[in-house]
Tab-separated table of C-alpha atoms and ligand atoms in Angstrom:
chain	number	residue	atom	x	y	z
A	25	UNK	CA	21.962	-15.389	-6.317
A	26	UNK	CA	19.615	-12.361	-6.312
A	27	UNK	CA	19.759	-10.637	-3.049
A	28	UNK	CA	17.482	-10.586	-0.419
A	29	UNK	CA	14.635	-8.150	-0.679
A	30	UNK	CA	14.639	-5.403	2.657
A	31	UNK	CA	13.355	-2.360	0.027
A	32	UNK	CA	9.882	-0.885	0.783
A	33	UNK	CA	9.343	-2.369	-2.620
A	34	UNK	CA	9.012	-4.887	-4.442
A	35	UNK	CA	9.524	-7.137	-1.481
A	36	UNK	CA	10.846	-10.485	-0.844
A	37	UNK	CA	8.672	-13.313	-2.279
A	38	UNK	CA	8.649	-16.659	-0.379
A	39	UNK	CA	8.962	-19.529	-2.927
A	40	UNK	CA	5.921	-21.053	-2.709
A	41	UNK	CA	3.537	-18.145	-3.322
A	42	UNK	CA	6.089	-17.414	-7.140
A	43	UNK	CA	5.571	-21.319	-7.953
A	44	UNK	CA	1.834	-20.924	-7.636
A	45	UNK	CA	2.547	-18.261	-10.754
A	46	UNK	CA	3.888	-20.582	-12.734
A	47	UNK	CA	0.931	-22.523	-13.885
A	48	UNK	CA	-0.821	-23.013	-17.684
A	49	UNK	CA	-3.383	-20.065	-18.147
A	50	UNK	CA	-7.329	-20.627	-18.234
A	51	UNK	CA	-9.687	-18.025	-20.082
A	52	UNK	CA	-10.667	-15.673	-18.334
A	53	UNK	CA	-14.424	-16.020	-19.104
A	54	UNK	CA	-13.969	-19.826	-18.247
A	55	UNK	CA	-16.098	-20.866	-14.690
A	56	UNK	CA	-12.354	-22.403	-13.481
A	57	UNK	CA	-11.503	-18.762	-13.808
A	58	UNK	CA	-14.669	-17.151	-12.174
A	59	UNK	CA	-13.839	-19.536	-9.504
A	60	UNK	CA	-10.665	-18.814	-8.928
A	61	UNK	CA	-11.406	-14.622	-9.289
A	62	UNK	CA	-13.866	-15.360	-7.145
A	63	UNK	CA	-11.915	-16.701	-3.957
A	64	UNK	CA	-9.515	-14.316	-4.401
A	65	UNK	CA	-11.727	-11.592	-4.449
A	66	UNK	CA	-13.865	-12.929	-1.036
A	67	UNK	CA	-10.314	-13.866	0.444
A	68	UNK	CA	-9.465	-10.063	-0.300
A	69	UNK	CA	-12.154	-8.820	1.670
A	70	UNK	CA	-11.859	-10.746	4.620
A	71	UNK	CA	-8.475	-8.782	4.803
A	72	UNK	CA	-10.445	-5.458	4.434
A	73	UNK	CA	-12.891	-6.071	6.865
A	74	UNK	CA	-15.073	-5.477	4.226
A	75	UNK	CA	-18.571	-6.145	3.323
A	76	UNK	CA	-18.472	-4.096	0.030
A	77	UNK	CA	-16.840	-4.213	-3.121
A	78	UNK	CA	-13.257	-5.045	-3.992
A	79	UNK	CA	-12.080	-4.818	-6.925
A	80	UNK	CA	-8.814	-6.139	-9.375
A	81	UNK	CA	-6.854	-4.534	-11.178
A	82	UNK	CA	-3.500	-5.232	-13.776
A	83	UNK	CA	-1.721	-2.310	-13.077
A	84	UNK	CA	0.787	-1.152	-11.003
A	85	UNK	CA	-0.359	0.358	-7.528
A	86	UNK	CA	-0.483	4.071	-9.290
A	87	UNK	CA	-3.079	3.294	-12.106
A	88	UNK	CA	-5.345	3.229	-9.497
A	89	UNK	CA	-4.390	6.121	-7.619
A	90	UNK	CA	-5.434	8.028	-10.863
A	91	UNK	CA	-8.170	6.295	-11.424
A	92	UNK	CA	-9.795	7.064	-7.607
A	93	UNK	CA	-9.445	10.983	-9.050
A	94	UNK	CA	-11.238	10.588	-11.618
A	95	UNK	CA	-13.775	8.138	-10.657
A	96	UNK	CA	-14.536	10.107	-7.368
A	97	UNK	CA	-14.824	14.319	-7.904
A	98	UNK	CA	-16.633	15.853	-9.480
A	99	UNK	CA	-16.355	19.668	-7.198
A	100	UNK	CA	-12.541	19.511	-5.579
A	101	UNK	CA	-10.423	17.398	-3.885
A	102	UNK	CA	-8.198	17.854	-0.725
A	103	UNK	CA	-4.917	16.489	-0.788
A	104	UNK	CA	-3.102	15.659	2.252
A	105	UNK	CA	0.693	15.603	1.291
A	106	UNK	CA	2.879	14.056	2.972
A	107	UNK	CA	5.969	12.588	1.368
A	108	UNK	CA	6.626	11.653	-2.022
A	109	UNK	CA	4.519	9.559	-2.165
A	110	UNK	CA	1.417	11.698	-1.206
A	111	UNK	CA	2.646	13.823	-3.330
A	112	UNK	CA	2.356	12.077	-6.430
A	113	UNK	CA	-1.050	11.859	-5.019
A	114	UNK	CA	-1.253	15.434	-5.703
A	115	UNK	CA	0.305	15.756	-8.426
A	116	UNK	CA	-1.552	12.719	-10.507
A	117	UNK	CA	-4.461	15.075	-9.319
A	118	UNK	CA	-3.927	18.036	-11.283
A	119	UNK	CA	-2.508	16.595	-14.205
A	120	UNK	CA	-6.150	14.990	-14.437
A	121	UNK	CA	-7.103	18.031	-14.382
A	122	UNK	CA	-9.027	18.213	-11.080
A	123	UNK	CA	-9.947	20.961	-9.381
A	124	UNK	CA	-7.323	20.113	-5.772
A	125	UNK	CA	-6.316	22.424	-2.699
A	126	UNK	CA	-2.974	20.545	-1.208
A	127	UNK	CA	-2.714	20.579	2.098
A	128	UNK	CA	0.881	19.738	3.217
A	129	UNK	CA	3.173	18.682	6.622
A	130	UNK	CA	7.318	19.054	6.464
A	131	UNK	CA	8.381	15.319	5.678
A	132	UNK	CA	8.152	13.092	8.724
A	133	UNK	CA	5.688	14.583	10.243
A	134	UNK	CA	2.373	12.999	9.780
A	135	UNK	CA	-1.475	14.159	7.978
A	136	UNK	CA	-3.485	13.749	11.549
A	137	UNK	CA	-7.285	14.068	12.148
A	138	UNK	CA	-7.325	17.961	13.538
A	139	UNK	CA	-5.434	18.230	10.526
A	140	UNK	CA	-8.358	16.664	7.868
A	141	UNK	CA	-10.579	18.134	10.417
A	142	UNK	CA	-10.008	22.001	10.753
A	143	UNK	CA	-9.539	21.346	5.975
A	144	UNK	CA	-12.474	19.685	5.679
A	145	UNK	CA	-14.456	22.189	8.060
A	146	UNK	CA	-13.493	25.027	5.508
A	147	UNK	CA	-13.641	24.061	2.285
A	148	UNK	CA	-16.031	22.441	-0.438
A	149	UNK	CA	-14.759	18.956	-0.847
A	150	UNK	CA	-15.910	15.912	-2.388
A	151	UNK	CA	-12.783	13.788	-1.411
A	152	UNK	CA	-10.239	13.605	0.259
A	153	UNK	CA	-6.890	11.737	-0.736
A	154	UNK	CA	-4.867	9.984	2.698
A	155	UNK	CA	-1.183	8.173	2.352
A	156	UNK	CA	-1.996	5.579	5.184
A	157	UNK	CA	1.815	4.239	5.498
A	158	UNK	CA	4.304	7.124	3.838
A	159	UNK	CA	6.719	4.734	2.050
A	160	UNK	CA	9.283	7.833	1.331
A	161	UNK	CA	9.417	9.045	5.406
A	162	UNK	CA	8.613	5.767	7.081
A	163	UNK	CA	5.273	7.627	8.670
A	164	UNK	CA	1.760	6.103	8.993
A	165	UNK	CA	-1.001	8.344	9.230
A	166	UNK	CA	-3.721	7.458	11.912
A	167	UNK	CA	-6.000	5.549	9.575
A	168	UNK	CA	-8.552	5.066	11.877
A	169	UNK	CA	-9.362	8.574	13.858
A	170	UNK	CA	-8.755	10.410	9.968
A	171	UNK	CA	-11.409	8.320	9.084
A	172	UNK	CA	-13.793	9.320	12.249
A	173	UNK	CA	-13.602	12.573	11.168
A	174	UNK	CA	-14.370	12.021	7.879
A	175	UNK	CA	-17.271	10.775	8.427
A	176	UNK	CA	-18.837	14.526	10.080
A	177	UNK	CA	-18.579	15.568	6.158
A	178	UNK	CA	-21.164	13.065	4.357
A	179	UNK	CA	-20.048	14.573	1.327
A	180	UNK	CA	-16.811	13.695	1.085
A	181	UNK	CA	-15.108	10.190	0.008
A	182	UNK	CA	-12.211	9.220	1.947
A	183	UNK	CA	-9.375	7.773	-0.422
A	184	UNK	CA	-6.787	5.859	0.855
A	185	UNK	CA	-3.033	5.218	-0.744
A	186	UNK	CA	-2.426	1.846	1.188
A	187	UNK	CA	0.289	0.286	-0.963
A	188	UNK	CA	2.751	-0.175	2.221
A	189	UNK	CA	0.424	-0.392	4.517
A	190	UNK	CA	-1.778	-3.292	3.284
A	191	UNK	CA	-1.470	-6.227	5.151
A	192	UNK	CA	0.932	-5.212	6.932
A	193	UNK	CA	-1.212	-3.286	9.346
A	194	UNK	CA	-4.805	-3.882	9.833
A	195	UNK	CA	-7.634	-1.931	7.689
A	196	UNK	CA	-10.657	-1.381	8.554
A	197	UNK	CA	-12.487	-0.493	5.661
A	198	UNK	CA	-16.139	-0.146	6.662
A	199	UNK	CA	-15.427	0.425	10.689
A	200	UNK	CA	-13.332	3.055	9.475
A	201	UNK	CA	-15.664	5.062	6.697
A	202	UNK	CA	-12.783	4.181	3.990
A	203	UNK	CA	-14.743	4.553	0.799
A	204	UNK	CA	-11.949	3.262	-1.660
A	205	UNK	CA	-8.132	1.469	0.252
A	206	UNK	CA	-6.158	0.824	-3.271
A	207	UNK	CA	-2.327	-1.504	-2.876
A	208	UNK	CA	-0.350	-2.671	-5.411
A	209	UNK	CA	0.591	-6.728	-4.583
A	210	UNK	CA	4.278	-6.215	-4.232
A	211	UNK	CA	4.656	-4.252	-1.065
A	212	UNK	CA	3.565	-5.896	2.163
A	213	UNK	CA	0.824	-8.445	0.116
A	214	UNK	CA	4.290	-10.355	-0.502
A	215	UNK	CA	3.757	-10.818	-4.767
A	216	UNK	CA	5.593	-10.008	-7.378
A	217	UNK	CA	4.611	-6.778	-8.841
A	218	UNK	CA	2.591	-6.487	-11.774
A	219	UNK	CA	-0.955	-6.306	-10.094
A	220	UNK	CA	-2.753	-3.831	-7.908
A	221	UNK	CA	-6.381	-4.348	-5.407
A	222	UNK	CA	-8.939	-2.181	-3.889
A	223	UNK	CA	-11.759	-1.685	-1.979
A	224	UNK	CA	-14.667	0.695	-3.414
A	225	UNK	CA	-17.550	1.752	-0.814
A	226	UNK	CA	-21.163	1.319	-2.347
A	227	UNK	CA	-21.305	5.012	-2.029
A	228	UNK	CA	-17.856	5.482	-3.820
A	229	UNK	CA	-19.535	3.774	-7.075
A	230	UNK	CA	-22.839	5.698	-6.848
A	231	UNK	CA	-19.988	8.611	-7.360
A	232	UNK	CA	-18.321	6.905	-9.812
A	233	UNK	CA	-21.930	6.516	-11.559
A	234	UNK	CA	-22.294	9.989	-11.626
A	235	UNK	CA	-19.154	10.820	-13.294
A	236	UNK	CA	-18.758	11.135	-17.078
A	237	UNK	CA	-17.252	8.882	-18.564
A	238	UNK	CA	-15.283	11.167	-20.278
A	239	UNK	CA	-13.348	12.307	-17.575
A	240	UNK	CA	-12.954	8.304	-15.824
A	241	UNK	CA	-11.265	7.289	-19.341
A	242	UNK	CA	-12.192	3.103	-20.548
A	243	UNK	CA	-9.084	0.956	-18.800
A	244	UNK	CA	-10.784	2.252	-15.101
A	245	UNK	CA	-13.792	2.732	-14.923
A	246	UNK	CA	-15.401	1.913	-11.616
A	247	UNK	CA	-18.744	0.727	-13.145
A	248	UNK	CA	-17.366	-0.934	-15.890
A	249	UNK	CA	-14.557	-3.245	-13.229
A	250	UNK	CA	-17.783	-3.111	-10.803
A	251	UNK	CA	-19.836	-4.916	-13.361
A	252	UNK	CA	-17.230	-7.388	-14.560
A	253	UNK	CA	-16.072	-8.038	-10.482
A	254	UNK	CA	-20.142	-8.449	-9.690
A	255	UNK	CA	-19.862	-11.655	-12.500
A	256	UNK	CA	-16.301	-12.296	-10.608
A	257	UNK	CA	-14.734	-11.181	-14.144
A	258	UNK	CA	-12.957	-8.312	-15.287
A	259	UNK	CA	-13.194	-6.267	-18.535
A	260	UNK	CA	-10.097	-6.483	-20.067
A	261	UNK	CA	-7.616	-9.750	-19.848
A	262	UNK	CA	-6.487	-9.866	-16.461
A	263	UNK	CA	-2.906	-11.533	-14.610
A	264	UNK	CA	-3.783	-14.429	-14.520
A	265	UNK	CA	-0.884	-15.634	-12.935
A	266	UNK	CA	-1.066	-13.330	-10.408
A	267	UNK	CA	-4.532	-14.522	-8.942
A	268	UNK	CA	-2.782	-18.316	-8.823
A	269	UNK	CA	-0.307	-16.029	-6.047
A	270	UNK	CA	-3.164	-14.937	-4.071
A	271	UNK	CA	-4.978	-18.279	-4.114
A	272	UNK	CA	-2.225	-19.497	-2.691
A	273	UNK	CA	-1.531	-16.441	-0.586
A	274	UNK	CA	-4.549	-15.882	0.885
A	275	UNK	CA	-4.222	-19.337	2.101
A	276	UNK	CA	-1.129	-18.890	3.820
A	277	UNK	CA	-2.677	-15.754	5.315
A	278	UNK	CA	-5.094	-17.577	7.044
A	279	UNK	CA	-2.993	-20.342	8.497
A	280	UNK	CA	-0.612	-17.414	9.820
A	281	UNK	CA	-3.867	-15.814	10.872
A	282	UNK	CA	-4.795	-12.347	10.345
A	283	UNK	CA	-4.068	-10.906	13.835
A	284	UNK	CA	-0.820	-12.951	13.762
A	285	UNK	CA	0.649	-11.294	10.984
A	286	UNK	CA	-0.511	-7.712	11.820
A	287	UNK	CA	1.355	-8.595	15.236
A	288	UNK	CA	4.420	-10.498	13.327
A	289	UNK	CA	5.144	-6.553	11.420
A	290	UNK	CA	4.960	-4.741	14.759
A	291	UNK	CA	7.293	-6.808	16.472
A	292	UNK	CA	9.747	-6.647	13.493
A	293	UNK	CA	9.149	-3.485	13.395
A	294	UNK	CA	9.875	-2.606	16.792
A	295	UNK	CA	13.061	-4.849	16.380
A	296	UNK	CA	14.744	-3.145	13.719
A	297	UNK	CA	13.603	0.743	15.329
A	298	UNK	CA	15.818	-0.572	18.570
A	299	UNK	CA	18.008	-1.280	16.923
A	300	UNK	CA	18.873	2.011	15.081
A	301	UNK	CA	17.020	4.213	17.004
A	302	UNK	CA	19.928	5.674	19.020
A	303	UNK	CA	22.837	5.105	16.421
A	304	UNK	CA	21.080	6.556	13.382
A	305	UNK	CA	17.830	8.787	14.695
A	306	UNK	CA	14.471	8.201	13.717
A	307	UNK	CA	12.911	9.791	10.720
A	308	UNK	CA	9.509	9.500	11.283
A	309	UNK	CA	7.217	11.818	14.107
A	310	UNK	CA	7.541	10.487	17.250
A	311	UNK	CA	4.634	7.633	17.371
A	312	UNK	CA	3.415	7.422	13.885
A	313	UNK	CA	6.084	5.286	12.630
A	314	UNK	CA	5.618	2.570	10.603
A	315	UNK	CA	4.931	-1.171	11.604
A	316	UNK	CA	6.050	-1.935	7.350
A	317	UNK	CA	9.255	-0.091	6.931
A	318	UNK	CA	12.002	2.019	8.924
A	319	UNK	CA	13.216	5.408	7.866
A	320	UNK	CA	16.560	6.313	9.720
A	321	UNK	CA	18.747	9.882	9.753
A	322	UNK	CA	21.910	10.035	8.966
A	323	UNK	CA	22.394	11.312	12.149
A	324	UNK	CA	25.722	9.921	12.381
A	325	UNK	CA	26.914	11.329	8.592
A	326	UNK	CA	27.555	7.937	7.844
A	327	UNK	CA	28.349	6.649	3.873
A	328	UNK	CA	24.836	5.399	2.750
A	329	UNK	CA	25.738	4.945	-0.239
A	330	UNK	CA	28.577	2.649	0.850
A	331	UNK	CA	25.957	0.986	3.032
A	332	UNK	CA	23.847	0.202	0.273
A	333	UNK	CA	26.601	-0.904	-2.165
A	334	UNK	CA	28.189	-2.998	0.757
A	335	UNK	CA	25.065	-4.745	1.944
A	336	UNK	CA	24.382	-5.614	-1.813
A	337	UNK	CA	27.384	-7.172	-1.732
A	338	UNK	CA	26.658	-9.680	0.793
A	339	UNK	CA	23.142	-9.961	-1.410
A	340	UNK	CA	20.875	-8.083	1.353
A	341	UNK	CA	19.060	-4.756	-1.046
A	342	UNK	CA	18.098	-1.782	1.506
A	343	UNK	CA	17.612	1.287	0.293
A	344	UNK	CA	19.392	4.918	0.200
A	345	UNK	CA	16.280	7.634	0.676
A	346	UNK	CA	14.354	8.205	-1.477
A	347	UNK	CA	13.446	11.232	-3.741
A	348	UNK	CA	14.496	14.837	-1.891
A	349	UNK	CA	15.294	12.742	1.313
A	350	UNK	CA	18.129	10.286	-0.760
A	351	UNK	CA	21.281	10.640	0.792
A	352	UNK	CA	19.930	11.639	4.143
A	353	UNK	CA	18.236	8.559	5.062
A	354	UNK	CA	18.170	4.932	4.469
A	355	UNK	CA	15.041	2.505	5.050
A	356	UNK	CA	14.829	-1.099	5.590
A	357	UNK	CA	11.188	-2.997	4.869
A	358	UNK	CA	10.175	-5.524	7.288
A	359	UNK	CA	6.654	-6.414	5.195
A	360	UNK	CA	5.450	-9.416	2.559
A	361	UNK	CA	6.727	-12.581	4.276
A	362	UNK	CA	9.868	-11.674	5.871
A	363	UNK	CA	9.453	-13.065	9.239
A	364	UNK	CA	12.090	-12.013	12.367
A	365	UNK	CA	14.815	-14.310	11.987
A	366	UNK	CA	15.055	-12.371	8.780
A	367	UNK	CA	15.532	-8.663	10.338
A	368	UNK	CA	17.772	-10.170	12.926
A	369	UNK	CA	19.940	-11.577	9.984
A	370	UNK	CA	19.753	-8.260	7.885
A	371	UNK	CA	20.843	-6.145	11.686
A	372	UNK	CA	23.881	-8.333	11.861
A	373	UNK	CA	24.866	-7.930	8.948
A	374	UNK	CA	24.754	-4.575	8.881
A	375	UNK	CA	26.428	-4.291	12.638
A	376	UNK	CA	29.286	-6.402	10.591
A	377	UNK	CA	29.321	-4.304	6.981
A	378	UNK	CA	29.136	-0.740	9.563
A	379	UNK	CA	31.996	-1.764	11.696
A	380	UNK	CA	33.506	-1.711	8.028
A	381	UNK	CA	32.696	2.366	6.781
B	430	PLP	C1	5.343	2.035	-3.878
B	430	PLP	C2	4.095	2.974	-3.691
B	430	PLP	C3	3.463	3.588	-5.081
B	430	PLP	C4	3.335	3.284	-5.773
B	430	PLP	O1	3.394	1.796	-6.608
B	430	PLP	P1	3.349	1.063	-7.719
B	430	PLP	O2	2.840	-0.010	-7.737
B	430	PLP	O3	4.887	1.020	-7.853
B	430	PLP	O4	2.245	2.022	-8.580
B	430	PLP	C5	2.505	4.212	-4.030
B	430	PLP	N1	1.830	5.077	-2.780
B	430	PLP	C6	2.803	4.266	-1.943
B	430	PLP	C7	2.731	4.344	-0.136
B	430	PLP	C8	3.986	2.825	-2.491
B	430	PLP	O5	4.748	2.586	-1.370
């Protein structure tokens, strides 16, 4: 038996979704393929509350994190950092040679709308990068409020790393003014890794048109991706198994109902927090705790390496801290296709293992 995944990616995958992937490939320039991509892309648009573009990418999310800054800025990027993944976004921006300023808060704190407002009103930026759900700290940033603030700055595009939040909590792309929201599918989408999806606003597409190809490269040029996408094709050969899996997953999401899916995530989060808040303490700033994963601090000073190991022996995979928080925190994911019963189960086992430590 493989251990059940309670780490924040890759996450648990239901058998029905796995089975969908094991199909004989079809040609990616056929009507049958275009119909598959059409269903998937239109389904993703519903999930993101957008009537603008949705693009798909055979890559992990980090590919789109790089693509975003290369396609969407010609002046200066404001990178908002509150943990390891938003820091990676800032690092990528620098490596790509773009002009940038980095605005970091202490890990565990949120990027707030007030901070974004004050930064954007001081600098000459054309792109702001924000993480929705900071997977390293268990902080969910107030995306709707941040979106409202960015609307005050017509030159500034808002790019959101929504990797571990998308489909676990609402992201109203059009209403909130999000120009790009990206995610890989091995988090709250509940698919195996290897594929990523993104929304792209019309004005972001316009921006990409004005950026030299030498800056954007070929594989991740949004103009090329959009041109192919408008015929329900991709520029390169896509991971067709992932499209089969997404087709099935979108049907399942529709059957559950988006709102129900989000409230299931909220309920799982509440259960996990109530279980551990007094024993360990929550790492996230109060009021900004994530709906999709919980990061506990180690107030009780337990042996986290043993905890993870003993859980692994019982076929449950949980996560020690990420990056600089290794050994100081542990994380439990409650996203994707995990159900309340799975959470009750893993918490019961944790109780037993903690007694043994
Ligand atoms: C997992 C994660 C990433 C990286 O995603 P990959 O698919 O591994 O490239 C980026 N940002 C956040 C917030 C994540 O949780």
